Coordinates of C-alpha atoms in Angstrom, one line a residue:
X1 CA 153.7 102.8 -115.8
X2 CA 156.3 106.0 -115.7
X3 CA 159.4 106.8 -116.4
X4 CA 160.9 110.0 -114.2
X5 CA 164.1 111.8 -114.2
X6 CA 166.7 111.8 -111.0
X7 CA 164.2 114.6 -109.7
X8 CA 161.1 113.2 -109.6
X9 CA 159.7 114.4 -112.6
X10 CA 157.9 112.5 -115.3
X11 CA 159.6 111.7 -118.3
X12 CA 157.5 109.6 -120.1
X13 CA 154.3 107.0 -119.6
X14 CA 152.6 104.1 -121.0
X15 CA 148.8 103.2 -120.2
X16 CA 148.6 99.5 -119.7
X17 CA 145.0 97.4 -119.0
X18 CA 144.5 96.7 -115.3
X19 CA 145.2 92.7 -115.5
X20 CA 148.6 93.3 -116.7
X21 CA 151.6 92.9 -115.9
X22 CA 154.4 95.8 -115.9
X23 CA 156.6 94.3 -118.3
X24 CA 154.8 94.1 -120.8
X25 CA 155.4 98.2 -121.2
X26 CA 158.6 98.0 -120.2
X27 CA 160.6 97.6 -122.9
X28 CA 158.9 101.0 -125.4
X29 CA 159.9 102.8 -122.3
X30 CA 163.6 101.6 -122.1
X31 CA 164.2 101.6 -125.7
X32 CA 166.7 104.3 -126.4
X33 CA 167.1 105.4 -123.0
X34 CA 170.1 106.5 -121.9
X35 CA 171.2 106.7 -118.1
X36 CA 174.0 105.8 -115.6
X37 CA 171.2 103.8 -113.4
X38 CA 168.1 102.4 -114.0
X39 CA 165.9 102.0 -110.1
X40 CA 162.8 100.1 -110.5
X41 CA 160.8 97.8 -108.0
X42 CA 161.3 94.1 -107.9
X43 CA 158.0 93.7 -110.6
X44 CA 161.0 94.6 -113.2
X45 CA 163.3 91.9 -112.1
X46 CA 163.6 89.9 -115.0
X47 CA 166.3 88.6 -117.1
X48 CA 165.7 90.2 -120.4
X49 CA 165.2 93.7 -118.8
X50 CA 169.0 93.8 -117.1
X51 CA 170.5 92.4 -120.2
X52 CA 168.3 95.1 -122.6
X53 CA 169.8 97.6 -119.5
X54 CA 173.5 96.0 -119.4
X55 CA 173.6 96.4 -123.3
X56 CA 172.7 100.3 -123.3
X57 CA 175.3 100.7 -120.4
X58 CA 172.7 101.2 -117.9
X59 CA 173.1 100.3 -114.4
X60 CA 170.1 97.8 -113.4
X61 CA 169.3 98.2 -109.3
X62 CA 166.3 96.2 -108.8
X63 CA 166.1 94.1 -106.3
X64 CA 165.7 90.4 -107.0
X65 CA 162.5 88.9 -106.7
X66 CA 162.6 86.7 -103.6
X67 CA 162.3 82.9 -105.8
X68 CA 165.6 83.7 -107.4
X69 CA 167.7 81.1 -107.3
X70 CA 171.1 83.1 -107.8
X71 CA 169.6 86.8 -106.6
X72 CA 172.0 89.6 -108.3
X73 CA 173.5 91.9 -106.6
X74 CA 172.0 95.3 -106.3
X75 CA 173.1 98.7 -104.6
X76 CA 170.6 98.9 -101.8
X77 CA 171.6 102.7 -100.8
X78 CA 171.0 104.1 -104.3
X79 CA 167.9 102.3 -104.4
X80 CA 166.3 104.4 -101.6
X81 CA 166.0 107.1 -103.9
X82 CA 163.4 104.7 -105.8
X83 CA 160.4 106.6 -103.4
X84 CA 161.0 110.2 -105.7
X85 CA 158.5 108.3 -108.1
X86 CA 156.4 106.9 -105.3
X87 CA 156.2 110.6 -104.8
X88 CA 154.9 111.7 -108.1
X89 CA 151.9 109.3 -108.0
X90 CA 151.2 110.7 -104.9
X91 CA 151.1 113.7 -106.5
X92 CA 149.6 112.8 -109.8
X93 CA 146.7 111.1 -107.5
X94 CA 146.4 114.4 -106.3
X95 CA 143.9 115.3 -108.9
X96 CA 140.5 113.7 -108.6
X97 CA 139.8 112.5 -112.3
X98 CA 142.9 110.3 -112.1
X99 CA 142.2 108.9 -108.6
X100 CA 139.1 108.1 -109.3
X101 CA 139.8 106.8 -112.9
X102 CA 137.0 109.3 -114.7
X103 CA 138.0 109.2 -117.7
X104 CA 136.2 107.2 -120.6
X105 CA 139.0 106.8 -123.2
X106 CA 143.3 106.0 -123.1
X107 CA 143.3 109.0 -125.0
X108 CA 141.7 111.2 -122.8
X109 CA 143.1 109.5 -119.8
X110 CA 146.9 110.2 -121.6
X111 CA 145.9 113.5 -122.0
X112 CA 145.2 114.4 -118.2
X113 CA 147.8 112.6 -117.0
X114 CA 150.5 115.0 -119.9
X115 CA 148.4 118.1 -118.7
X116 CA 148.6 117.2 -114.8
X117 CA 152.3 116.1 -114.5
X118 CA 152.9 119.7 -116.9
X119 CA 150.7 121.4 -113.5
X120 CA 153.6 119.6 -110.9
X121 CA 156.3 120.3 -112.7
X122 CA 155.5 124.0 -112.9
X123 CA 154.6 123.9 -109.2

């Protein structure tokens, strides 16, 4: 799970196991974040994550998940610019040690992915 700037670039990470769900990151990565929007994907539409958003100020646009009963509103033009980090795991996948998952440890997995998103930002 990441956490980019208006740009594209990474801001900050969390390593989760394989069988879980994005969520259960999401809220070390929102704590103390501070932002005019917040774009995510619909995995992130949940209650508790637009209220933790609504309380920091931060503009949620998610799109609801399609069993909502009362779907919120979301702007759908802003959220087109949701593919810029789309684009940085394209580019992060770039390098062959993360696409193919080589690494044995978190820690050593962490620390390609800090030294690789360093590489594309400097590109």
């Amino acid at each position: 799970m990441a956490l980019s700037d208006a740009l594209g670039n990474l801001i900050d990470f969390r390593l989760l196991p394989g069988q879980a769900h994005d969520l259960r990151g999401t809220a070390a990565l929102i704590e103390g974040l501070a932002c005019d929007q917040f774009l995510a994907d619909r995995a992130f539409d949940a209650n508790w994550v637009r209220e933790a958003l609504a309380g920091a100020g931060i503009e949620a646009v998610i799109p609801p998940k399609s069993n909502r009963r009362f779907p919120p509103e979301f702007d759908r033009d802003t959220y087109k610019w949701q593919h810029l980090i789309e684009n940085f795991f394209g580019k992060l996948k770039e390098y062959r040690g993360i696409a193919m998952r080589c690494c044995k440890t978190d820690e050593s997995c962490s620390a390609f992915i800090a030294v690789a998103a360093t590489v594309i930002r400097l590109r």
